mmCIF file with all atom_site columns, C-alpha atoms in Angstrom:
data_model
loop_
_atom_site.group_PDB
_atom_site.id
_atom_site.type_symbol
_atom_site.label_atom_id
_atom_site.label_alt_id
_atom_site.label_comp_id
_atom_site.label_asym_id
_atom_site.label_entity_id
_atom_site.label_seq_id
_atom_site.pdbx_PDB_ins_code
_atom_site.Cartn_x
_atom_site.Cartn_y
_atom_site.Cartn_z
_atom_site.occupancy
_atom_site.B_iso_or_equiv
_atom_site.pdbx_formal_charge
_atom_site.auth_seq_id
_atom_site.auth_comp_id
_atom_site.auth_asym_id
_atom_site.auth_atom_id
_atom_site.pdbx_PDB_model_num
ATOM 1   C CA . SER A 1 1   ? 67.572 50.595 -2.213  1.00 81.00 ? 1   SER A CA 1
ATOM 2   C CA . GLN A 1 2   ? 69.830 47.705 -3.625  1.00 83.00 ? 2   GLN A CA 1
ATOM 3   C CA . THR A 1 3   ? 70.202 47.198 -7.466  1.00 91.00 ? 3   THR A CA 1
ATOM 4   C CA . ILE A 1 4   ? 72.219 44.975 -9.500  1.00 95.00 ? 4   ILE A CA 1
ATOM 5   C CA . HIS A 1 5   ? 73.542 45.732 -13.031 1.00 94.00 ? 5   HIS A CA 1
ATOM 6   C CA . GLN A 1 6   ? 74.787 43.309 -15.431 1.00 95.00 ? 6   GLN A CA 1
ATOM 7   C CA . TRP A 1 7   ? 76.151 43.880 -18.890 1.00 91.00 ? 7   TRP A CA 1
ATOM 8   C CA . PRO A 1 8   ? 75.866 43.405 -21.948 1.00 92.00 ? 8   PRO A CA 1
ATOM 9   C CA . ALA A 1 9   ? 72.263 42.182 -22.358 1.00 93.00 ? 9   ALA A CA 1
ATOM 10  C CA . THR A 1 10  ? 73.245 40.050 -25.197 1.00 95.00 ? 10  THR A CA 1
ATOM 11  C CA . LEU A 1 11  ? 76.612 38.897 -26.969 1.00 96.00 ? 11  LEU A CA 1
ATOM 12  C CA . VAL A 1 12  ? 77.552 37.006 -30.038 1.00 97.00 ? 12  VAL A CA 1
ATOM 13  C CA . GLN A 1 13  ? 81.250 35.728 -29.831 1.00 97.00 ? 13  GLN A CA 1
ATOM 14  C CA . PRO A 1 14  ? 83.283 33.536 -31.866 1.00 97.00 ? 14  PRO A CA 1
ATOM 15  C CA . VAL A 1 15  ? 84.589 30.297 -30.877 1.00 97.00 ? 15  VAL A CA 1
ATOM 16  C CA . GLY A 1 16  ? 88.058 31.065 -29.234 1.00 97.00 ? 16  GLY A CA 1
ATOM 17  C CA . SER A 1 17  ? 87.518 34.456 -28.480 1.00 97.00 ? 17  SER A CA 1
ATOM 18  C CA . PRO A 1 18  ? 87.773 35.990 -25.002 1.00 97.00 ? 18  PRO A CA 1
ATOM 19  C CA . LEU A 1 19  ? 84.923 36.712 -22.599 1.00 96.00 ? 19  LEU A CA 1
ATOM 20  C CA . SER A 1 20  ? 84.311 39.343 -20.085 1.00 96.00 ? 20  SER A CA 1
ATOM 21  C CA . LEU A 1 21  ? 81.120 39.953 -18.241 1.00 96.00 ? 21  LEU A CA 1
ATOM 22  C CA . GLU A 1 22  ? 80.663 42.473 -15.680 1.00 95.00 ? 22  GLU A CA 1
ATOM 23  C CA . CYS A 1 23  ? 78.230 42.825 -12.589 1.00 96.00 ? 23  CYS A CA 1
ATOM 24  C CA . THR A 1 24  ? 78.137 45.377 -10.029 1.00 97.00 ? 24  THR A CA 1
ATOM 25  C CA . VAL A 1 25  ? 75.852 45.837 -6.927  1.00 96.00 ? 25  VAL A CA 1
ATOM 26  C CA . GLU A 1 26  ? 74.839 48.978 -5.394  1.00 95.00 ? 26  GLU A CA 1
ATOM 27  C CA . GLY A 1 27  ? 73.120 49.931 -2.177  1.00 92.00 ? 27  GLY A CA 1
ATOM 28  C CA . THR A 1 28  ? 74.791 47.186 0.016   1.00 89.00 ? 28  THR A CA 1
ATOM 29  C CA . SER A 1 29  ? 78.066 46.250 1.228   1.00 88.00 ? 29  SER A CA 1
ATOM 30  C CA . ASN A 1 30  ? 79.913 42.782 1.548   1.00 90.00 ? 30  ASN A CA 1
ATOM 31  C CA . PRO A 1 31  ? 77.201 40.944 -0.522  1.00 91.00 ? 31  PRO A CA 1
ATOM 32  C CA . ASN A 1 32  ? 77.854 37.216 -1.517  1.00 91.00 ? 32  ASN A CA 1
ATOM 33  C CA . LEU A 1 33  ? 77.805 37.209 -5.200  1.00 93.00 ? 33  LEU A CA 1
ATOM 34  C CA . TYR A 1 34  ? 77.282 34.701 -7.657  1.00 93.00 ? 34  TYR A CA 1
ATOM 35  C CA . TRP A 1 35  ? 77.458 33.601 -11.269 1.00 95.00 ? 35  TRP A CA 1
ATOM 36  C CA . TYR A 1 36  ? 75.068 31.216 -12.558 1.00 94.00 ? 36  TYR A CA 1
ATOM 37  C CA . ARG A 1 37  ? 74.373 29.717 -16.057 1.00 94.00 ? 37  ARG A CA 1
ATOM 38  C CA . GLN A 1 38  ? 71.278 28.540 -17.776 1.00 92.00 ? 38  GLN A CA 1
ATOM 39  C CA . ALA A 1 39  ? 71.516 26.419 -20.967 1.00 84.00 ? 39  ALA A CA 1
ATOM 40  C CA . ALA A 1 40  ? 68.572 26.675 -23.217 1.00 76.00 ? 40  ALA A CA 1
ATOM 41  C CA . GLY A 1 41  ? 65.686 24.722 -21.540 1.00 72.00 ? 41  GLY A CA 1
ATOM 42  C CA . ARG A 1 42  ? 67.553 23.777 -18.708 1.00 77.00 ? 42  ARG A CA 1
ATOM 43  C CA . GLY A 1 43  ? 67.947 25.007 -14.923 1.00 83.00 ? 43  GLY A CA 1
ATOM 44  C CA . LEU A 1 44  ? 70.465 27.423 -13.277 1.00 89.00 ? 44  LEU A CA 1
ATOM 45  C CA . GLN A 1 45  ? 73.828 25.984 -12.720 1.00 91.00 ? 45  GLN A CA 1
ATOM 46  C CA . LEU A 1 46  ? 76.133 27.679 -10.139 1.00 91.00 ? 46  LEU A CA 1
ATOM 47  C CA . LEU A 1 47  ? 79.183 28.610 -11.620 1.00 94.00 ? 47  LEU A CA 1
ATOM 48  C CA . PHE A 1 48  ? 81.075 30.756 -9.055  1.00 94.00 ? 48  PHE A CA 1
ATOM 49  C CA . TYR A 1 49  ? 80.382 32.115 -5.522  1.00 91.00 ? 49  TYR A CA 1
ATOM 50  C CA . SER A 1 50  ? 82.127 34.889 -3.723  1.00 92.00 ? 50  SER A CA 1
ATOM 51  C CA . VAL A 1 51  ? 81.945 36.069 -0.046  1.00 90.00 ? 51  VAL A CA 1
ATOM 52  C CA . GLY A 1 52  ? 84.446 38.725 -0.160  1.00 91.00 ? 52  GLY A CA 1
ATOM 53  C CA . ILE A 1 53  ? 87.179 40.546 -2.111  1.00 94.00 ? 53  ILE A CA 1
ATOM 54  C CA . GLY A 1 54  ? 89.357 37.899 -3.854  1.00 91.00 ? 54  GLY A CA 1
ATOM 55  C CA . GLN A 1 55  ? 87.484 34.854 -2.436  1.00 92.00 ? 55  GLN A CA 1
ATOM 56  C CA . ILE A 1 56  ? 86.024 32.947 -5.504  1.00 93.00 ? 56  ILE A CA 1
ATOM 57  C CA . SER A 1 57  ? 84.440 29.318 -5.153  1.00 90.00 ? 57  SER A CA 1
ATOM 58  C CA . SER A 1 58  ? 84.402 27.498 -8.283  1.00 90.00 ? 58  SER A CA 1
ATOM 59  C CA . GLU A 1 59  ? 81.528 25.012 -8.575  1.00 85.00 ? 59  GLU A CA 1
ATOM 60  C CA . VAL A 1 60  ? 82.391 23.133 -11.652 1.00 80.00 ? 60  VAL A CA 1
ATOM 61  C CA . PRO A 1 61  ? 85.528 22.641 -13.809 1.00 71.00 ? 61  PRO A CA 1
ATOM 62  C CA . GLN A 1 62  ? 85.442 24.552 -17.030 1.00 80.00 ? 62  GLN A CA 1
ATOM 63  C CA . ASN A 1 63  ? 87.239 26.944 -19.083 1.00 89.00 ? 63  ASN A CA 1
ATOM 64  C CA . LEU A 1 64  ? 85.471 30.028 -17.245 1.00 94.00 ? 64  LEU A CA 1
ATOM 65  C CA . SER A 1 65  ? 87.181 31.939 -14.305 1.00 95.00 ? 65  SER A CA 1
ATOM 66  C CA . ALA A 1 66  ? 85.734 34.623 -11.982 1.00 96.00 ? 66  ALA A CA 1
ATOM 67  C CA . SER A 1 67  ? 87.266 37.558 -10.247 1.00 96.00 ? 67  SER A CA 1
ATOM 68  C CA . ARG A 1 68  ? 86.030 39.995 -7.542  1.00 97.00 ? 68  ARG A CA 1
ATOM 69  C CA . PRO A 1 69  ? 88.400 42.930 -7.673  1.00 96.00 ? 69  PRO A CA 1
ATOM 70  C CA . GLN A 1 70  ? 86.144 44.973 -5.617  1.00 95.00 ? 70  GLN A CA 1
ATOM 71  C CA . ASP A 1 71  ? 83.684 44.547 -2.920  1.00 95.00 ? 71  ASP A CA 1
ATOM 72  C CA . ARG A 1 72  ? 80.730 45.260 -5.330  1.00 95.00 ? 72  ARG A CA 1
ATOM 73  C CA . GLN A 1 73  ? 82.076 43.915 -8.548  1.00 97.00 ? 73  GLN A CA 1
ATOM 74  C CA . PHE A 1 74  ? 82.006 40.569 -9.858  1.00 97.00 ? 74  PHE A CA 1
ATOM 75  C CA . ILE A 1 75  ? 83.518 39.548 -13.352 1.00 97.00 ? 75  ILE A CA 1
ATOM 76  C CA . LEU A 1 76  ? 83.141 36.423 -15.461 1.00 96.00 ? 76  LEU A CA 1
ATOM 77  C CA . SER A 1 77  ? 86.052 35.708 -17.853 1.00 96.00 ? 77  SER A CA 1
ATOM 78  C CA . SER A 1 78  ? 87.329 33.254 -20.461 1.00 96.00 ? 78  SER A CA 1
ATOM 79  C CA . LYS A 1 79  ? 90.356 33.172 -22.369 1.00 95.00 ? 79  LYS A CA 1
ATOM 80  C CA . LYS A 1 80  ? 88.928 31.193 -25.281 1.00 96.00 ? 80  LYS A CA 1
ATOM 81  C CA . LEU A 1 81  ? 85.162 30.335 -25.601 1.00 96.00 ? 81  LEU A CA 1
ATOM 82  C CA . LEU A 1 82  ? 83.852 27.154 -26.635 1.00 95.00 ? 82  LEU A CA 1
ATOM 83  C CA . LEU A 1 83  ? 80.563 26.565 -28.457 1.00 94.00 ? 83  LEU A CA 1
ATOM 84  C CA . SER A 1 84  ? 79.233 24.718 -25.228 1.00 91.00 ? 84  SER A CA 1
ATOM 85  C CA . ASP A 1 85  ? 79.819 28.196 -23.308 1.00 93.00 ? 85  ASP A CA 1
ATOM 86  C CA . SER A 1 86  ? 76.554 29.431 -24.974 1.00 93.00 ? 86  SER A CA 1
ATOM 87  C CA . GLY A 1 87  ? 73.738 30.232 -22.430 1.00 93.00 ? 87  GLY A CA 1
ATOM 88  C CA . PHE A 1 88  ? 71.949 32.629 -20.293 1.00 95.00 ? 88  PHE A CA 1
ATOM 89  C CA . TYR A 1 89  ? 74.535 34.045 -17.756 1.00 96.00 ? 89  TYR A CA 1
ATOM 90  C CA . LEU A 1 90  ? 72.989 35.422 -14.372 1.00 96.00 ? 90  LEU A CA 1
ATOM 91  C CA . CYS A 1 91  ? 74.716 37.402 -11.752 1.00 97.00 ? 91  CYS A CA 1
ATOM 92  C CA . ALA A 1 92  ? 73.238 37.508 -8.405  1.00 95.00 ? 92  ALA A CA 1
ATOM 93  C CA . TRP A 1 93  ? 73.905 38.829 -4.889  1.00 93.00 ? 93  TRP A CA 1
ATOM 94  C CA . SER A 1 94  ? 72.665 37.983 -1.404  1.00 89.00 ? 94  SER A CA 1
ATOM 95  C CA . ARG A 1 95  ? 73.153 39.548 2.136   1.00 86.00 ? 95  ARG A CA 1
ATOM 96  C CA . GLY A 1 96  ? 76.483 38.481 3.454   1.00 73.00 ? 96  GLY A CA 1
ATOM 97  C CA . GLY A 1 97  ? 76.867 37.228 6.999   1.00 63.00 ? 97  GLY A CA 1
ATOM 98  C CA . GLN A 1 98  ? 73.191 36.047 7.296   1.00 56.00 ? 98  GLN A CA 1
ATOM 99  C CA . VAL A 1 99  ? 72.864 32.393 6.471   1.00 52.00 ? 99  VAL A CA 1
ATOM 100 C CA . LEU A 1 100 ? 69.187 32.184 7.158   1.00 53.00 ? 100 LEU A CA 1
ATOM 101 C CA . GLU A 1 101 ? 66.809 33.783 4.325   1.00 60.00 ? 101 GLU A CA 1
ATOM 102 C CA . SER A 1 102 ? 69.457 34.925 2.213   1.00 72.00 ? 102 SER A CA 1
ATOM 103 C CA . GLU A 1 103 ? 67.413 35.147 -0.945  1.00 84.00 ? 103 GLU A CA 1
ATOM 104 C CA . ALA A 1 104 ? 69.300 35.929 -3.875  1.00 89.00 ? 104 ALA A CA 1
ATOM 105 C CA . PHE A 1 105 ? 68.534 39.015 -6.326  1.00 92.00 ? 105 PHE A CA 1
ATOM 106 C CA . PHE A 1 106 ? 69.457 38.590 -9.955  1.00 94.00 ? 106 PHE A CA 1
ATOM 107 C CA . GLY A 1 107 ? 70.704 40.925 -12.746 1.00 95.00 ? 107 GLY A CA 1
ATOM 108 C CA . GLN A 1 108 ? 68.881 40.862 -16.048 1.00 95.00 ? 108 GLN A CA 1
ATOM 109 C CA . GLY A 1 109 ? 71.186 38.404 -17.447 1.00 95.00 ? 109 GLY A CA 1
ATOM 110 C CA . THR A 1 110 ? 73.562 38.077 -20.510 1.00 96.00 ? 110 THR A CA 1
ATOM 111 C CA . ARG A 1 111 ? 72.546 35.984 -23.268 1.00 95.00 ? 111 ARG A CA 1
ATOM 112 C CA . LEU A 1 112 ? 75.659 34.674 -24.861 1.00 95.00 ? 112 LEU A CA 1
ATOM 113 C CA . THR A 1 113 ? 75.875 32.970 -28.267 1.00 96.00 ? 113 THR A CA 1
ATOM 114 C CA . VAL A 1 114 ? 79.159 31.492 -29.145 1.00 96.00 ? 114 VAL A CA 1
ATOM 115 C CA . VAL A 1 115 ? 79.454 30.870 -32.977 1.00 97.00 ? 115 VAL A CA 1
ATOM 116 C CA . ARG B 2 1   ? 71.229 12.129 -6.852  1.00 76.00 ? 1   ARG B CA 1
ATOM 117 C CA . LYS B 2 2   ? 70.656 15.732 -7.630  1.00 83.00 ? 2   LYS B CA 1
ATOM 118 C CA . GLU B 2 3   ? 71.036 18.401 -5.003  1.00 89.00 ? 3   GLU B CA 1
ATOM 119 C CA . VAL B 2 4   ? 67.520 19.816 -5.788  1.00 93.00 ? 4   VAL B CA 1
ATOM 120 C CA . GLU B 2 5   ? 64.897 17.882 -7.749  1.00 93.00 ? 5   GLU B CA 1
ATOM 121 C CA . GLN B 2 6   ? 61.674 19.021 -9.306  1.00 94.00 ? 6   GLN B CA 1
ATOM 122 C CA . ASP B 2 7   ? 59.253 17.503 -11.878 1.00 91.00 ? 7   ASP B CA 1
ATOM 123 C CA . PRO B 2 8   ? 59.870 19.590 -15.161 1.00 89.00 ? 8   PRO B CA 1
ATOM 124 C CA . GLY B 2 9   ? 56.120 19.399 -16.004 1.00 88.00 ? 9   GLY B CA 1
ATOM 125 C CA . PRO B 2 10  ? 54.706 21.124 -17.867 1.00 93.00 ? 10  PRO B CA 1
ATOM 126 C CA . PHE B 2 11  ? 51.653 21.418 -15.842 1.00 95.00 ? 11  PHE B CA 1
ATOM 127 C CA . ASN B 2 12  ? 48.778 22.444 -17.853 1.00 96.00 ? 12  ASN B CA 1
ATOM 128 C CA . VAL B 2 13  ? 45.746 23.693 -15.899 1.00 97.00 ? 13  VAL B CA 1
ATOM 129 C CA . PRO B 2 14  ? 42.671 25.991 -16.521 1.00 97.00 ? 14  PRO B CA 1
ATOM 130 C CA . GLU B 2 15  ? 42.081 29.344 -14.987 1.00 98.00 ? 15  GLU B CA 1
ATOM 131 C CA . GLY B 2 16  ? 40.909 28.764 -11.655 1.00 97.00 ? 16  GLY B CA 1
ATOM 132 C CA . ALA B 2 17  ? 42.410 25.364 -10.957 1.00 97.00 ? 17  ALA B CA 1
ATOM 133 C CA . THR B 2 18  ? 44.492 24.556 -7.865  1.00 97.00 ? 18  THR B CA 1
ATOM 134 C CA . VAL B 2 19  ? 48.040 23.241 -8.781  1.00 97.00 ? 19  VAL B CA 1
ATOM 135 C CA . ALA B 2 20  ? 50.765 21.788 -6.489  1.00 96.00 ? 20  ALA B CA 1
ATOM 136 C CA . PHE B 2 21  ? 54.443 21.439 -7.121  1.00 94.00 ? 21  PHE B CA 1
ATOM 137 C CA . ASN B 2 22  ? 57.154 19.474 -5.064  1.00 95.00 ? 22  ASN B CA 1
ATOM 138 C CA . CYS B 2 23  ? 60.635 19.516 -4.695  1.00 95.00 ? 23  CYS B CA 1
ATOM 139 C CA . THR B 2 24  ? 63.004 17.430 -2.852  1.00 96.00 ? 24  THR B CA 1
ATOM 140 C CA . TYR B 2 25  ? 66.461 18.261 -1.495  1.00 95.00 ? 25  TYR B CA 1
ATOM 141 C CA . SER B 2 26  ? 69.151 16.007 -0.696  1.00 93.00 ? 26  SER B CA 1
ATOM 142 C CA . ASN B 2 27  ? 71.280 18.008 1.825   1.00 90.00 ? 27  ASN B CA 1
ATOM 143 C CA . SER B 2 28  ? 69.604 17.358 5.353   1.00 90.00 ? 28  SER B CA 1
ATOM 144 C CA . ALA B 2 29  ? 71.731 20.390 6.633   1.00 87.00 ? 29  ALA B CA 1
ATOM 145 C CA . SER B 2 30  ? 70.066 22.938 4.333   1.00 88.00 ? 30  SER B CA 1
ATOM 146 C CA . GLN B 2 31  ? 68.369 25.802 6.254   1.00 85.00 ? 31  GLN B CA 1
ATOM 147 C CA . SER B 2 32  ? 67.146 28.289 3.555   1.00 87.00 ? 32  SER B CA 1
ATOM 148 C CA . PHE B 2 33  ? 64.213 27.523 1.166   1.00 92.00 ? 33  PHE B CA 1
ATOM 149 C CA . PHE B 2 34  ? 62.742 29.471 -1.525  1.00 94.00 ? 34  PHE B CA 1
ATOM 150 C CA . TRP B 2 35  ? 60.401 29.490 -4.456  1.00 96.00 ? 35  TRP B CA 1
ATOM 151 C CA . TYR B 2 36  ? 61.296 31.806 -7.476  1.00 96.00 ? 36  TYR B CA 1
ATOM 152 C CA . ARG B 2 37  ? 59.432 32.368 -10.388 1.00 97.00 ? 37  ARG B CA 1
ATOM 153 C CA . GLN B 2 38  ? 61.015 32.601 -13.886 1.00 95.00 ? 38  GLN B CA 1
ATOM 154 C CA . ASP B 2 39  ? 59.327 34.096 -17.135 1.00 95.00 ? 39  ASP B CA 1
ATOM 155 C CA . CYS B 2 40  ? 60.595 33.007 -20.407 1.00 90.00 ? 40  CYS B CA 1
ATOM 156 C CA . ARG B 2 41  ? 63.994 34.816 -21.066 1.00 87.00 ? 41  ARG B CA 1
ATOM 157 C CA . LYS B 2 42  ? 64.067 36.637 -18.019 1.00 92.00 ? 42  LYS B CA 1
ATOM 158 C CA . GLU B 2 43  ? 65.848 36.473 -14.829 1.00 94.00 ? 43  GLU B CA 1
ATOM 159 C CA . PRO B 2 44  ? 64.498 34.737 -11.844 1.00 95.00 ? 44  PRO B CA 1
ATOM 160 C CA . LYS B 2 45  ? 62.440 36.508 -9.274  1.00 95.00 ? 45  LYS B CA 1
ATOM 161 C CA . LEU B 2 46  ? 61.747 35.546 -5.649  1.00 94.00 ? 46  LEU B CA 1
ATOM 162 C CA . LEU B 2 47  ? 58.261 34.606 -5.178  1.00 95.00 ? 47  LEU B CA 1
ATOM 163 C CA . MET B 2 48  ? 58.340 33.590 -1.581  1.00 94.00 ? 48  MET B CA 1
ATOM 164 C CA . SER B 2 49  ? 60.782 32.203 1.096   1.00 91.00 ? 49  SER B CA 1
ATOM 165 C CA . VAL B 2 50  ? 59.527 28.880 2.796   1.00 92.00 ? 50  VAL B CA 1
ATOM 166 C CA . TYR B 2 51  ? 59.297 28.917 6.542   1.00 86.00 ? 51  TYR B CA 1
ATOM 167 C CA . SER B 2 52  ? 59.220 25.782 8.833   1.00 86.00 ? 52  SER B CA 1
ATOM 168 C CA . SER B 2 53  ? 55.727 26.432 9.890   1.00 86.00 ? 53  SER B CA 1
ATOM 169 C CA . GLY B 2 54  ? 54.561 26.814 6.359   1.00 88.00 ? 54  GLY B CA 1
ATOM 170 C CA . ASN B 2 55  ? 53.504 30.264 4.934   1.00 92.00 ? 55  ASN B CA 1
ATOM 171 C CA . GLU B 2 56  ? 51.027 31.894 2.787   1.00 94.00 ? 56  GLU B CA 1
ATOM 172 C CA . ASP B 2 57  ? 51.012 34.954 0.529   1.00 94.00 ? 57  ASP B CA 1
ATOM 173 C CA . GLY B 2 58  ? 47.553 35.444 -1.161  1.00 96.00 ? 58  GLY B CA 1
ATOM 174 C CA . ARG B 2 59  ? 46.853 32.492 -3.361  1.00 97.00 ? 59  ARG B CA 1
ATOM 175 C CA . PHE B 2 60  ? 50.259 31.033 -2.734  1.00 97.00 ? 60  PHE B CA 1
ATOM 176 C CA . THR B 2 61  ? 50.993 28.498 0.105   1.00 97.00 ? 61  THR B CA 1
ATOM 177 C CA . ALA B 2 62  ? 54.439 27.058 0.854   1.00 96.00 ? 62  ALA B CA 1
ATOM 178 C CA . GLN B 2 63  ? 55.287 24.226 2.984   1.00 96.00 ? 63  GLN B CA 1
ATOM 179 C CA . LEU B 2 64  ? 58.282 22.604 4.182   1.00 95.00 ? 64  LEU B CA 1
ATOM 180 C CA . ASN B 2 65  ? 58.680 18.814 5.418   1.00 94.00 ? 65  ASN B CA 1
ATOM 181 C CA . ARG B 2 66  ? 61.888 18.499 6.816   1.00 92.00 ? 66  ARG B CA 1
ATOM 182 C CA . ALA B 2 67  ? 61.780 14.772 7.804   1.00 93.00 ? 67  ALA B CA 1
ATOM 183 C CA . SER B 2 68  ? 61.219 14.031 4.114   1.00 94.00 ? 68  SER B CA 1
ATOM 184 C CA . GLN B 2 69  ? 63.174 16.774 2.742   1.00 95.00 ? 69  GLN B CA 1
ATOM 185 C CA . TYR B 2 70  ? 60.904 18.157 0.322   1.00 93.00 ? 70  TYR B CA 1
ATOM 186 C CA . ILE B 2 71  ? 59.115 21.669 0.059   1.00 96.00 ? 71  ILE B CA 1
ATOM 187 C CA . SER B 2 72  ? 55.860 22.323 -1.898  1.00 97.00 ? 72  SER B CA 1
ATOM 188 C CA . LEU B 2 73  ? 54.135 25.228 -3.400  1.00 97.00 ? 73  LEU B CA 1
ATOM 189 C CA . LEU B 2 74  ? 50.405 25.363 -3.830  1.00 97.00 ? 74  LEU B CA 1
ATOM 190 C CA . ILE B 2 75  ? 48.735 27.844 -6.069  1.00 98.00 ? 75  ILE B CA 1
ATOM 191 C CA . ARG B 2 76  ? 44.957 28.296 -5.867  1.00 98.00 ? 76  ARG B CA 1
ATOM 192 C CA . ASP B 2 77  ? 42.585 30.127 -8.170  1.00 98.00 ? 77  ASP B CA 1
ATOM 193 C CA . SER B 2 78  ? 45.385 29.815 -11.048 1.00 98.00 ? 78  SER B CA 1
ATOM 194 C CA . LYS B 2 79  ? 45.417 33.043 -13.244 1.00 98.00 ? 79  LYS B CA 1
ATOM 195 C CA . LEU B 2 80  ? 46.487 33.306 -16.829 1.00 97.00 ? 80  LEU B CA 1
ATOM 196 C CA . SER B 2 81  ? 49.542 35.533 -15.465 1.00 97.00 ? 81  SER B CA 1
ATOM 197 C CA . ASP B 2 82  ? 50.649 32.701 -13.220 1.00 98.00 ? 82  ASP B CA 1
ATOM 198 C CA . SER B 2 83  ? 52.129 30.898 -16.471 1.00 97.00 ? 83  SER B CA 1
ATOM 199 C CA . ALA B 2 84  ? 55.844 30.755 -15.790 1.00 97.00 ? 84  ALA B CA 1
ATOM 200 C CA . THR B 2 85  ? 58.509 28.392 -14.598 1.00 95.00 ? 85  THR B CA 1
ATOM 201 C CA . TYR B 2 86  ? 58.874 27.852 -10.777 1.00 97.00 ? 86  TYR B CA 1
ATOM 202 C CA . LEU B 2 87  ? 62.119 27.273 -9.317  1.00 95.00 ? 87  LEU B CA 1
ATOM 203 C CA . CYS B 2 88  ? 62.703 25.535 -6.012  1.00 95.00 ? 88  CYS B CA 1
ATOM 204 C CA . VAL B 2 89  ? 65.899 26.974 -4.461  1.00 93.00 ? 89  VAL B CA 1
ATOM 205 C CA . VAL B 2 90  ? 67.883 25.435 -1.388  1.00 91.00 ? 90  VAL B CA 1
ATOM 206 C CA . ASN B 2 91  ? 71.014 26.599 0.354   1.00 86.00 ? 91  ASN B CA 1
ATOM 207 C CA . ARG B 2 92  ? 73.608 23.928 0.233   1.00 79.00 ? 92  ARG B CA 1
ATOM 208 C CA . GLY B 2 93  ? 74.186 23.558 3.810   1.00 73.00 ? 93  GLY B CA 1
ATOM 209 C CA . LEU B 2 94  ? 74.318 24.858 7.395   1.00 64.00 ? 94  LEU B CA 1
ATOM 210 C CA . ASP B 2 95  ? 77.196 27.185 6.905   1.00 60.00 ? 95  ASP B CA 1
ATOM 211 C CA . THR B 2 96  ? 76.769 28.346 3.369   1.00 67.00 ? 96  THR B CA 1
ATOM 212 C CA . ASP B 2 97  ? 74.788 30.809 1.294   1.00 73.00 ? 97  ASP B CA 1
ATOM 213 C CA . LYS B 2 98  ? 75.519 28.911 -1.552  1.00 84.00 ? 98  LYS B CA 1
ATOM 214 C CA . LEU B 2 99  ? 72.050 28.692 -3.294  1.00 87.00 ? 99  LEU B CA 1
ATOM 215 C CA . ILE B 2 100 ? 71.291 25.721 -5.595  1.00 89.00 ? 100 ILE B CA 1
ATOM 216 C CA . PHE B 2 101 ? 68.379 25.826 -7.808  1.00 91.00 ? 101 PHE B CA 1
ATOM 217 C CA . GLY B 2 102 ? 66.159 23.025 -9.200  1.00 92.00 ? 102 GLY B CA 1
ATOM 218 C CA . THR B 2 103 ? 65.538 22.862 -12.750 1.00 91.00 ? 103 THR B CA 1
ATOM 219 C CA . GLY B 2 104 ? 62.023 24.376 -12.480 1.00 93.00 ? 104 GLY B CA 1
ATOM 220 C CA . THR B 2 105 ? 58.510 23.295 -12.974 1.00 95.00 ? 105 THR B CA 1
ATOM 221 C CA . ARG B 2 106 ? 56.661 24.790 -15.796 1.00 95.00 ? 106 ARG B CA 1
ATOM 222 C CA . LEU B 2 107 ? 53.106 25.827 -15.354 1.00 97.00 ? 107 LEU B CA 1
ATOM 223 C CA . GLN B 2 108 ? 50.777 26.823 -18.118 1.00 97.00 ? 108 GLN B CA 1
ATOM 224 C CA . VAL B 2 109 ? 47.328 28.116 -17.344 1.00 97.00 ? 109 VAL B CA 1
ATOM 225 C CA . PHE B 2 110 ? 44.849 28.250 -19.954 1.00 96.00 ? 110 PHE B CA 1
ATOM 226 C CA . PRO B 2 111 ? 41.592 30.184 -20.316 1.00 96.00 ? 111 PRO B CA 1
#
């Protein structure tokens, strides 16, 4: 069976510090990978989307970046965090190569507070 | 116009009530439709996919209206445990798996 791991679960970082959140998927190959952010009391915003190694689509301009160094590894980074980067970050995967009914499966999320 | 729009609610209903949520989407090329459930401070989890012909899973019924570009979720005989936020999800277009989430509709079932 497929599983998705995301860590850390919670993180408190000072403004201006770097960020690295990691997500790995097991039990599948060539998944589509996603990073979403959910601000307090708001919906999920798609940040990055990847269909393969080194292929990253950025949805919104921001000071975050994403990388996919391996097929089942997705990393969210920032060089300098802003207060507005606080939120609930969710990694997700869906089956690659199939457009229809490709539901997403989520990791447990990282709650980031920038202070 | 937002890609996916939902009434944020909250919908406050008594146990046993029937409640319906609607969601509209803007991209007529969208092909995949889902309802997710999100409990407070947890990750979203798939509730059900939405098929063109409509589909039912126990007390939950999902419908798709392509002409009007909306999907709906009907919950019958509401339980206290149904209290959560329900997220409408649509893929962005014909050739993409990019999944766009609505902001969610909050449901509170009371005794």
